Amino acid sequence: MKLLVLIIYFAVLIGIGLYCRRHATDVDGFVLGGRSVGPWLTAFAYGTSYFSAVIFVGYAGQFGWKYGLASTWIGIGNALIGSLLAWVILGRRTRIMTQHLDSATMPAFFGTRFDSPALKVGASVIIFIFLIPYTASLYNGLSRLFGMAFNIDYTVCIVLMAILTAIYVIAGGYMATAINDFIQGVIMLVGIVAVIAAVLASKGGFMEAVRGLAEVTDETASTQPGVFASFFGPDPLNLLGVVILTSLGTWGLPQMVQKFYAIKDEAAIQKGTMISTLFALVVSGGCYFLGGFGRLFSEQIDIAADGYDSVIPTMLSNLSPLLIALVVILVLSASMSTLSSLVMASSSTLTIDFLKGTFMKKMNQKQQLMWIRAFIFVFIAISAIIAIIQYKSNVTFIAQLMGISWGALAGAFLAPFLYGLYWKRTTKAACWVSFIFGCGLMVANMLFRSSFPVLLQSPINSGALAMIAGLIIVPIVSLFTPAPNKQLVEETFACYNKDTIVPQKTALGK
């Protein structure tokens, strides 16, 4: 039964990839689906790129164990800040300005908006470097569930996932990933509800499970009775850091923001906002809510030996074969959708913004597509190799890998992108300072973690600090550095008052 479900699932993904080849005949079609993607596909693409095995296995297990039911606040923050506010604040302006600037990637936006080819190249290098550890982290959580369900070797899981994702992304581009994301999103919605119901039923129902959780004690976490069933849990401050990183971080992640580039029109943005928020509330809220009951299975879990990544697989190990199959498809869907989004963002950035922007300026459409597809293959291969090395070296903490990537990318890009959309006075010097501070802080945290204050030794908290600091750094540096070209800025911001968007290369005579 489990194997049959997997075979059908894989066949559908590949079939959609081959079907969507007709939408991937030029760069705009391959990278953005021709900027004609509707609200349902865009909202589900946003949600499935947001939530992966990193969330379901890594974060839900780790933070559910640490904070109990209070970890549900992370999912609520993801829905309200990471989805609702992101769409409201970024959606319309991102679509309009990026179309006006004729930019298909975040580095292209920086390069044109601030009239700086060097800024575009710098952003593309940052994206390529820091998306790799995030991608590698996707395989880890998936492998644990595959091992539990099928007793398959970890390396086989990695190779299988990498090959299948490469096939449908290389064949169909963004449109294939968007359609597959919709299917994968439906699976995630159904799956998380079914799994929560089954796990709670195994512990006597919701009220009985909460009562059991209230009786759990751990003096290393808190001496307060019933703390794991309380409103804010044993460590509200660190919990807030997780909420900030995982929620506000999406505002600066290139693979997330790029979804707004491709959406059809402003009406689609309004509808997509509600769909995306509800999706996040069910999927992310459900994941962390489920993880909050992890300590009810403490007699089967050895955190010291197996790490936090073992929490969720242990909770699910006694489910029926059909439910286990659903869980495997759920996490596979989440991981492959995120993986496809990451490789699309990285490969298009490296081709359009780095190669074409520096060494191969006369590259035509056909050559660009060839390079993008080649980089998709290379990017997937590199991340798979890193994932295997990570496993062989017994590095098991998914959350740390994701925290470093999210912190560096969002810390570098969130503030310059946000201010670039709204504030005319933003300067390229401020962008550079934000890039350097965000990446520098996370690299320093990775290499010299023991030298950091205790609160900032966590990559989660360091990432949250990088994002918040960027929001302060960019306006301060902008005010103390030369103002940008006034005519260029006025022409750029005039796009918000136009009924018809004219690409900047036409509007500015470039």
Coordinates of C-alpha atoms in Angstrom, one line a residue:
M1 CA 0.0 0.0 0.0
K2 CA 2.7 2.5 1.0
L3 CA 4.8 1.7 -2.1
L4 CA 1.8 1.9 -4.4
V5 CA 0.9 5.4 -3.0
L6 CA 4.5 6.6 -3.6
I7 CA 4.6 5.3 -7.2
I8 CA 1.4 7.0 -8.1
Y9 CA 2.6 10.2 -6.4
F10 CA 5.9 10.2 -8.3
A11 CA 4.2 9.5 -11.6
V12 CA 1.9 12.5 -11.2
L13 CA 4.8 14.9 -10.4
I14 CA 6.8 13.8 -13.4
G15 CA 3.7 13.9 -15.6
I16 CA 3.0 17.5 -14.6
G17 CA 6.6 18.5 -15.2
L18 CA 6.5 17.1 -18.8
Y19 CA 3.1 18.7 -19.4
C20 CA 4.4 22.1 -18.4
R21 CA 7.3 22.1 -20.8
R22 CA 5.2 24.3 -23.1
H23 CA 5.3 27.1 -20.5
A24 CA 9.1 26.9 -20.2
T25 CA 10.2 28.0 -23.6
D26 CA 11.8 31.3 -22.5
V27 CA 13.3 32.7 -19.4
D28 CA 10.3 34.6 -18.2
G29 CA 8.1 31.5 -18.7
F30 CA 10.6 29.1 -17.0
V31 CA 11.4 31.3 -14.0
L32 CA 8.1 33.1 -13.4
G33 CA 5.5 31.2 -15.4
G34 CA 5.0 34.2 -17.7
R35 CA 3.8 36.3 -14.7
S36 CA 0.3 34.8 -15.1
V37 CA 0.0 32.5 -12.1
G38 CA -3.4 32.7 -10.3
P39 CA -4.1 33.2 -6.6
W40 CA -4.6 29.5 -5.6
L41 CA -1.4 28.3 -7.3
T42 CA 0.6 31.2 -5.9
A43 CA -0.8 30.9 -2.4
F44 CA -0.1 27.2 -2.2
A45 CA 3.3 27.7 -3.8
Y46 CA 4.1 30.2 -1.1
G47 CA 2.9 27.9 1.7
T48 CA 4.5 24.8 0.5
S49 CA 7.8 26.6 -0.1
Y50 CA 7.5 28.0 3.5
F51 CA 6.9 24.7 5.3
S52 CA 9.0 21.6 4.7
A53 CA 10.5 18.6 6.5
V54 CA 12.5 21.2 8.4
I55 CA 9.3 22.5 10.0
F56 CA 7.5 19.2 10.4
V57 CA 10.4 17.1 11.7
G58 CA 13.1 19.5 12.8
Y59 CA 11.4 22.6 14.2
A60 CA 8.1 21.0 15.4
G61 CA 10.0 18.3 17.2
Q62 CA 12.6 20.5 18.8
F63 CA 10.5 23.4 19.8
G64 CA 7.5 21.2 20.8
W65 CA 9.8 19.4 23.2
K66 CA 11.3 22.6 24.5
Y67 CA 8.1 24.7 24.9
G68 CA 5.2 22.3 24.9
L69 CA 1.9 23.5 23.7
A70 CA 3.2 27.1 23.7
S71 CA 5.1 26.2 20.5
T72 CA 1.8 26.6 18.7
W73 CA 2.5 30.4 18.9
I74 CA 5.2 29.8 16.3
G75 CA 2.6 28.5 13.8
I76 CA 0.3 31.4 14.6
G77 CA 3.1 33.8 14.1
N78 CA 3.9 32.1 10.7
A79 CA 0.3 32.6 9.6
L80 CA -0.1 36.2 10.8
I81 CA 3.3 37.7 10.2
G82 CA 5.0 35.3 7.7
S83 CA 1.9 35.0 5.5
L84 CA -0.8 37.6 6.1
L85 CA 1.4 40.6 6.7
A86 CA 3.9 39.5 4.1
W87 CA 1.2 39.4 1.4
V88 CA -0.4 42.7 2.6
I89 CA 2.9 44.7 2.9
L90 CA 5.0 43.1 0.1
G91 CA 2.6 41.5 -2.3
R92 CA 1.3 44.4 -4.4
R93 CA 4.4 46.6 -4.3
T94 CA 6.7 43.7 -5.2
R95 CA 4.6 42.7 -8.2
I96 CA 4.3 46.2 -9.5
M97 CA 7.9 47.4 -9.0
T98 CA 9.6 44.2 -10.2
Q99 CA 7.5 44.2 -13.4
H100 CA 8.4 47.9 -13.8
L101 CA 12.1 47.2 -13.2
D102 CA 11.8 44.2 -15.5
S103 CA 13.5 42.0 -12.8
A104 CA 12.9 38.3 -12.4
T105 CA 15.0 37.8 -9.3
M106 CA 15.8 39.5 -6.0
P107 CA 19.4 40.4 -7.0
A108 CA 18.1 41.9 -10.3
F109 CA 15.7 44.0 -8.2
F110 CA 18.6 45.3 -6.1
G111 CA 20.8 45.9 -9.1
T112 CA 18.2 48.0 -11.0
R113 CA 16.5 49.7 -8.1
F114 CA 19.8 51.0 -6.7
D115 CA 21.5 51.3 -10.1
S116 CA 24.4 49.0 -9.0
P117 CA 25.5 45.9 -10.9
A118 CA 27.9 45.1 -8.1
L119 CA 25.0 44.9 -5.7
K120 CA 23.3 42.5 -8.0
V121 CA 26.3 40.2 -8.2
G122 CA 26.9 40.4 -4.4
A123 CA 23.3 39.4 -3.7
S124 CA 23.4 36.5 -6.1
V125 CA 26.6 35.1 -4.5
I126 CA 25.0 35.3 -1.0
I127 CA 21.9 33.5 -2.3
F128 CA 23.9 30.7 -3.8
I129 CA 26.0 30.1 -0.8
F130 CA 23.4 30.3 1.9
L131 CA 20.6 28.4 0.2
I132 CA 22.8 25.2 0.1
P133 CA 22.8 24.4 3.8
Y134 CA 19.0 25.1 3.9
T135 CA 18.5 22.6 1.0
A136 CA 20.7 20.0 2.6
S137 CA 18.6 20.2 5.8
L138 CA 15.5 19.2 3.8
Y139 CA 16.8 15.7 3.2
N140 CA 17.6 14.9 6.8
G141 CA 14.0 15.1 8.1
L142 CA 12.7 13.2 5.1
S143 CA 15.2 10.4 5.5
R144 CA 14.1 9.7 9.1
L145 CA 10.5 9.2 8.1
F146 CA 11.5 7.0 5.1
G147 CA 13.6 4.9 7.3
M148 CA 10.8 4.5 9.8
A149 CA 8.2 3.6 7.1
F150 CA 10.3 1.5 4.6
N151 CA 13.6 0.8 6.4
I152 CA 15.3 2.3 3.4
D153 CA 18.9 3.5 3.6
Y154 CA 19.4 7.3 4.0
T155 CA 21.5 7.6 0.8
V156 CA 18.7 6.0 -1.3
C157 CA 16.2 8.5 0.1
I158 CA 18.4 11.5 -0.8
V159 CA 19.1 10.2 -4.4
L160 CA 15.5 9.4 -5.0
M161 CA 14.2 12.8 -3.9
A162 CA 17.0 14.7 -5.8
I163 CA 16.4 12.9 -9.1
L164 CA 12.6 13.3 -9.0
T165 CA 12.7 16.9 -8.1
A166 CA 15.3 17.6 -10.8
I167 CA 13.2 15.9 -13.5
Y168 CA 10.0 17.9 -13.0
V169 CA 11.7 21.3 -12.3
I170 CA 14.1 21.0 -15.2
A171 CA 11.3 20.0 -17.5
G172 CA 8.5 22.4 -16.6
G173 CA 10.1 25.3 -14.7
Y174 CA 8.0 27.5 -12.4
M175 CA 4.6 26.5 -13.7
A176 CA 5.4 22.8 -13.1
T177 CA 6.5 23.6 -9.5
A178 CA 3.4 25.8 -8.9
I179 CA 0.9 23.0 -10.1
N180 CA 2.8 20.4 -8.1
D181 CA 2.9 22.7 -5.1
F182 CA -0.9 22.9 -5.2
I183 CA -1.3 19.1 -5.2
Q184 CA 1.4 18.8 -2.5
G185 CA -0.4 21.6 -0.5
V186 CA -3.7 19.7 -0.5
I187 CA -1.9 16.6 0.7
M188 CA -0.3 18.6 3.5
L189 CA -3.6 20.0 4.6
V190 CA -5.3 16.7 4.7
G191 CA -2.3 14.9 6.2
I192 CA -1.6 17.2 9.1
V193 CA -5.3 17.1 10.3
A194 CA -5.4 13.3 10.0
V195 CA -2.1 12.8 11.9
I196 CA -3.0 15.2 14.7
A197 CA -6.3 13.4 15.2
A198 CA -4.6 10.0 15.2
V199 CA -1.9 11.0 17.6
L200 CA -4.3 12.6 20.1
A201 CA -6.6 9.5 19.9
S202 CA -3.7 7.3 20.8
K203 CA -3.3 9.3 24.0
G204 CA -7.0 9.2 25.0
G205 CA -8.2 12.4 23.1
F206 CA -7.3 16.1 23.3
M207 CA -8.3 16.7 27.0
E208 CA -6.6 13.6 28.2
A209 CA -3.4 14.5 26.3
V210 CA -3.4 18.0 27.7
R211 CA -3.9 16.6 31.2
G212 CA -1.0 14.2 30.7
L213 CA 1.2 17.0 29.3
A214 CA 0.5 19.1 32.4
E215 CA 1.9 16.3 34.6
V216 CA 5.2 16.2 32.8
T217 CA 8.1 17.7 34.7
D218 CA 11.6 18.6 33.7
E219 CA 13.6 20.6 36.2
T220 CA 16.3 21.4 33.6
A221 CA 13.6 23.4 31.7
S222 CA 11.5 24.8 34.5
T223 CA 10.4 24.1 38.1
Q224 CA 6.9 25.4 37.4
P225 CA 4.2 22.7 37.6
G226 CA 2.3 22.1 34.3
V227 CA 4.6 24.4 32.4
F228 CA 4.5 22.4 29.1
A229 CA 0.7 22.8 28.9
S230 CA 0.9 26.5 29.8
F231 CA 0.1 29.5 27.7
F232 CA 3.7 30.7 27.1
G233 CA 5.7 27.6 28.1
P234 CA 9.0 27.5 30.1
D235 CA 11.1 30.0 28.0
P236 CA 9.0 32.8 26.5
L237 CA 12.0 34.9 25.4
N238 CA 13.6 32.2 23.3
L239 CA 10.2 31.3 22.0
L240 CA 9.8 34.9 20.8
G241 CA 13.1 34.6 18.9
V242 CA 11.8 31.5 17.1
V243 CA 8.6 33.3 16.2
I244 CA 10.5 36.3 14.8
L245 CA 13.0 34.2 12.7
T246 CA 10.5 31.8 11.2
S247 CA 7.8 34.5 10.6
L248 CA 9.5 37.7 9.7
G249 CA 12.3 35.8 7.9
T250 CA 10.1 35.0 4.9
W251 CA 10.0 38.7 4.0
G252 CA 13.7 38.5 3.0
L253 CA 13.9 35.1 1.5
P254 CA 14.4 35.2 -2.3
Q255 CA 12.4 32.0 -2.9
M256 CA 9.4 33.3 -1.0
V257 CA 9.4 36.9 -2.3
Q258 CA 9.7 35.6 -5.9
K259 CA 6.2 34.2 -5.7
F260 CA 4.9 37.8 -5.7
Y261 CA 6.8 38.4 -9.0
A262 CA 4.8 35.8 -10.8
I263 CA 1.2 36.4 -9.6
K264 CA -1.3 37.4 -12.2
D265 CA -2.8 40.7 -11.0
E266 CA -3.8 42.7 -7.9
A267 CA -7.1 41.0 -7.5
A268 CA -5.2 37.7 -7.3
I269 CA -3.0 39.1 -4.6
Q270 CA -6.1 39.9 -2.4
K271 CA -7.5 36.4 -2.8
G272 CA -4.1 34.8 -2.4
T273 CA -3.5 36.6 0.9
M274 CA -6.5 34.9 2.6
I275 CA -5.7 31.5 1.0
S276 CA -2.0 31.6 2.1
T277 CA -2.9 32.7 5.7
L278 CA -5.4 29.9 6.2
F279 CA -3.0 27.4 4.7
A280 CA -0.2 28.5 7.1
L281 CA -2.6 28.5 10.1
V282 CA -3.5 24.8 9.4
V283 CA -0.2 23.5 8.3
S284 CA 2.3 25.4 10.5
G285 CA 0.0 25.8 13.5
G286 CA -0.9 22.0 13.2
C287 CA 2.8 21.0 13.0
Y288 CA 3.8 22.9 16.1
F289 CA 0.6 21.9 18.0
L290 CA 1.5 18.3 17.2
G291 CA 5.1 18.7 18.3
G292 CA 3.9 20.2 21.6
F293 CA 2.7 16.8 22.7
G294 CA 6.1 15.2 22.1
R295 CA 6.9 14.8 25.8
L296 CA 4.0 12.3 26.1
F297 CA 6.3 9.9 24.3
S298 CA 9.4 10.6 26.4
E299 CA 9.8 7.0 27.4
Q300 CA 10.5 6.1 23.8
I301 CA 12.8 9.1 23.0
D302 CA 16.4 9.6 23.9
I303 CA 17.2 13.2 23.0
A304 CA 20.9 12.8 24.1
A305 CA 21.4 9.9 21.7
D306 CA 19.0 10.6 18.8
G307 CA 18.5 14.4 18.9
Y308 CA 15.3 16.4 18.6
D309 CA 14.8 15.2 15.0
S310 CA 13.7 11.8 16.4
V311 CA 10.7 13.3 18.3
I312 CA 8.1 13.5 15.5
P313 CA 9.1 10.1 13.8
T314 CA 8.7 8.4 17.2
M315 CA 5.3 10.0 17.8
L316 CA 4.2 8.6 14.4
S317 CA 5.8 5.2 14.5
N318 CA 2.8 3.3 15.9
L319 CA 0.2 4.7 13.4
S320 CA -1.5 2.5 10.9
P321 CA 0.3 1.7 7.6
L322 CA -2.1 3.9 5.7
L323 CA -1.5 6.9 8.0
I324 CA 2.2 6.3 7.8
A325 CA 2.0 6.3 4.1
L326 CA 0.1 9.6 4.3
V327 CA 2.7 11.1 6.6
V328 CA 5.5 10.1 4.3
I329 CA 3.7 11.7 1.3
L330 CA 3.0 14.8 3.5
V331 CA 6.7 15.3 4.4
L332 CA 7.9 14.3 0.9
S333 CA 5.5 16.9 -0.6
A334 CA 6.7 19.6 1.8
S335 CA 10.3 18.8 1.2
M336 CA 10.1 18.5 -2.6
S337 CA 8.1 21.7 -3.0
T338 CA 10.6 23.6 -0.9
L339 CA 13.5 22.0 -2.7
S340 CA 12.1 23.0 -6.1
S341 CA 11.6 26.5 -5.0
L342 CA 15.1 26.8 -3.6
V343 CA 16.8 25.4 -6.7
M344 CA 14.7 27.7 -9.0
A345 CA 15.7 30.7 -7.0
S346 CA 19.4 29.8 -6.8
S347 CA 19.9 28.7 -10.4
S348 CA 18.0 31.6 -12.0
T349 CA 19.9 34.0 -9.8
L350 CA 23.3 32.5 -10.7
T351 CA 22.5 32.6 -14.4
I352 CA 20.6 35.9 -14.9
D353 CA 22.4 38.0 -12.3
F354 CA 25.9 36.5 -12.1
L355 CA 26.8 34.9 -15.4
K356 CA 24.8 37.2 -17.7
G357 CA 25.5 40.2 -15.5
T358 CA 29.3 39.8 -15.6
F359 CA 31.0 37.2 -17.8
M360 CA 28.4 36.3 -20.5
K361 CA 26.5 39.6 -21.2
K362 CA 25.5 38.5 -24.7
M363 CA 23.8 35.3 -23.6
N364 CA 20.5 34.7 -25.5
Q365 CA 17.3 33.2 -24.2
K366 CA 18.2 29.7 -25.2
Q367 CA 21.6 29.8 -23.6
Q368 CA 20.1 31.2 -20.4
L369 CA 17.6 28.4 -20.2
M370 CA 20.4 25.9 -20.7
W371 CA 22.5 27.4 -17.9
I372 CA 19.5 27.6 -15.5
R373 CA 18.7 24.0 -16.1
A374 CA 22.3 23.0 -15.7
F375 CA 22.6 24.9 -12.4
I376 CA 19.4 23.3 -11.1
F377 CA 21.1 19.9 -11.6
V378 CA 24.4 21.1 -10.0
F379 CA 22.6 22.7 -7.0
I380 CA 20.6 19.6 -6.3
A381 CA 23.7 17.4 -6.6
I382 CA 25.8 19.6 -4.2
S383 CA 23.0 19.8 -1.6
A384 CA 22.5 16.0 -1.8
I385 CA 26.3 15.4 -1.3
I386 CA 26.3 17.8 1.7
A387 CA 23.3 16.0 3.2
I388 CA 25.1 12.6 2.9
I389 CA 28.3 14.0 4.5
Q390 CA 26.2 15.6 7.2
Y391 CA 24.6 12.3 8.0
K392 CA 27.9 10.3 8.0
S393 CA 29.3 12.9 10.3
N394 CA 26.4 12.5 12.7
V395 CA 25.2 16.2 12.4
T396 CA 21.5 15.7 13.3
F397 CA 20.1 19.2 14.1
I398 CA 18.0 20.4 11.3
A399 CA 17.0 23.5 13.0
Q400 CA 20.6 24.8 13.2
L401 CA 21.2 24.4 9.5
M402 CA 18.0 26.2 8.6
G403 CA 18.6 28.9 11.3
I404 CA 22.0 29.8 9.7
S405 CA 20.5 30.0 6.2
W406 CA 17.4 31.9 7.2
G407 CA 19.3 34.3 9.4
A408 CA 21.9 35.1 6.8
L409 CA 19.5 35.6 3.9
A410 CA 16.8 37.4 5.8
G411 CA 19.3 39.4 7.8
A412 CA 21.0 40.5 4.6
F413 CA 17.9 41.1 2.4
L414 CA 14.8 41.9 4.4
A415 CA 15.5 45.5 5.3
P416 CA 17.0 46.6 1.9
F417 CA 14.1 45.0 0.1
L418 CA 11.4 46.4 2.3
Y419 CA 12.8 49.9 2.4
G420 CA 13.6 49.7 -1.3
L421 CA 9.9 49.1 -2.0
Y422 CA 8.6 51.9 0.2
W423 CA 11.3 54.5 0.9
K424 CA 12.9 56.7 -1.9
R425 CA 15.9 57.7 0.3
T426 CA 17.3 54.1 0.6
T427 CA 20.9 54.0 -0.6
K428 CA 23.0 51.2 -2.1
A429 CA 25.6 51.8 0.7
A430 CA 22.9 50.9 3.2
C431 CA 22.2 47.7 1.2
W432 CA 25.9 46.7 1.4
V433 CA 26.1 47.3 5.1
S434 CA 23.0 45.2 5.7
F435 CA 24.4 42.4 3.4
I436 CA 27.7 42.4 5.3
F437 CA 26.1 42.6 8.8
G438 CA 23.5 39.8 8.2
C439 CA 25.9 37.3 6.6
G440 CA 28.8 38.3 8.9
L441 CA 26.8 37.8 12.1
M442 CA 25.6 34.3 11.0
V443 CA 29.1 33.2 9.8
A444 CA 30.6 34.4 13.1
N445 CA 27.8 32.6 15.1
M446 CA 28.7 29.4 13.2
L447 CA 32.5 29.6 13.7
F448 CA 32.7 31.3 17.1
R449 CA 29.4 30.4 18.8
S450 CA 31.0 29.9 22.3
S451 CA 32.2 33.5 22.3
F452 CA 28.7 34.9 21.8
P453 CA 26.4 35.9 24.7
V454 CA 24.4 32.9 25.9
L455 CA 21.2 34.2 24.4
L456 CA 22.8 34.7 21.0
Q457 CA 24.6 31.3 20.8
S458 CA 21.5 30.0 19.2
P459 CA 21.5 30.5 15.4
I460 CA 17.7 31.2 15.8
N461 CA 18.2 34.1 18.1
S462 CA 21.2 35.4 16.1
G463 CA 19.1 35.3 12.9
A464 CA 16.3 37.2 14.6
L465 CA 18.8 39.8 15.7
A466 CA 20.2 40.1 12.2
M467 CA 16.8 40.9 10.8
I468 CA 15.8 43.4 13.4
A469 CA 19.2 45.1 13.3
G470 CA 18.9 45.5 9.5
L471 CA 15.6 47.4 9.9
I472 CA 17.6 49.9 12.1
I473 CA 20.9 49.9 10.1
V474 CA 19.4 50.6 6.6
P475 CA 17.6 53.9 7.5
I476 CA 20.5 55.2 9.6
V477 CA 23.2 54.4 6.9
S478 CA 20.9 55.8 4.2
L479 CA 20.6 59.1 6.0
F480 CA 24.4 59.4 6.3
T481 CA 25.4 58.4 2.8
P482 CA 24.9 60.2 -0.6
A483 CA 21.3 60.2 -1.8
P484 CA 20.4 58.1 -4.8
N485 CA 19.8 59.6 -8.3
K486 CA 16.6 61.6 -7.9
Q487 CA 15.3 61.1 -11.5
L488 CA 15.9 57.3 -11.3
V489 CA 14.1 57.1 -8.0
E490 CA 11.1 59.2 -9.1
E491 CA 10.7 57.2 -12.3
T492 CA 10.9 53.9 -10.3
F493 CA 8.2 55.0 -7.7
A494 CA 5.9 56.5 -10.4
C495 CA 5.0 52.9 -11.3
Y496 CA 2.7 52.7 -8.2
N497 CA 0.5 55.4 -9.7
K498 CA 0.2 53.9 -13.2
D499 CA -2.6 51.7 -14.5
T500 CA -0.3 50.1 -17.0
I501 CA 3.2 49.0 -15.9
V502 CA 5.9 49.9 -18.3
P503 CA 9.2 48.0 -17.9
Q504 CA 12.0 50.3 -16.8
K505 CA 14.2 49.6 -19.7
T506 CA 11.5 51.4 -21.8
A507 CA 10.4 53.9 -19.2
L508 CA 13.9 55.1 -18.5
G509 CA 15.2 54.7 -22.0
K510 CA 17.6 51.8 -20.9

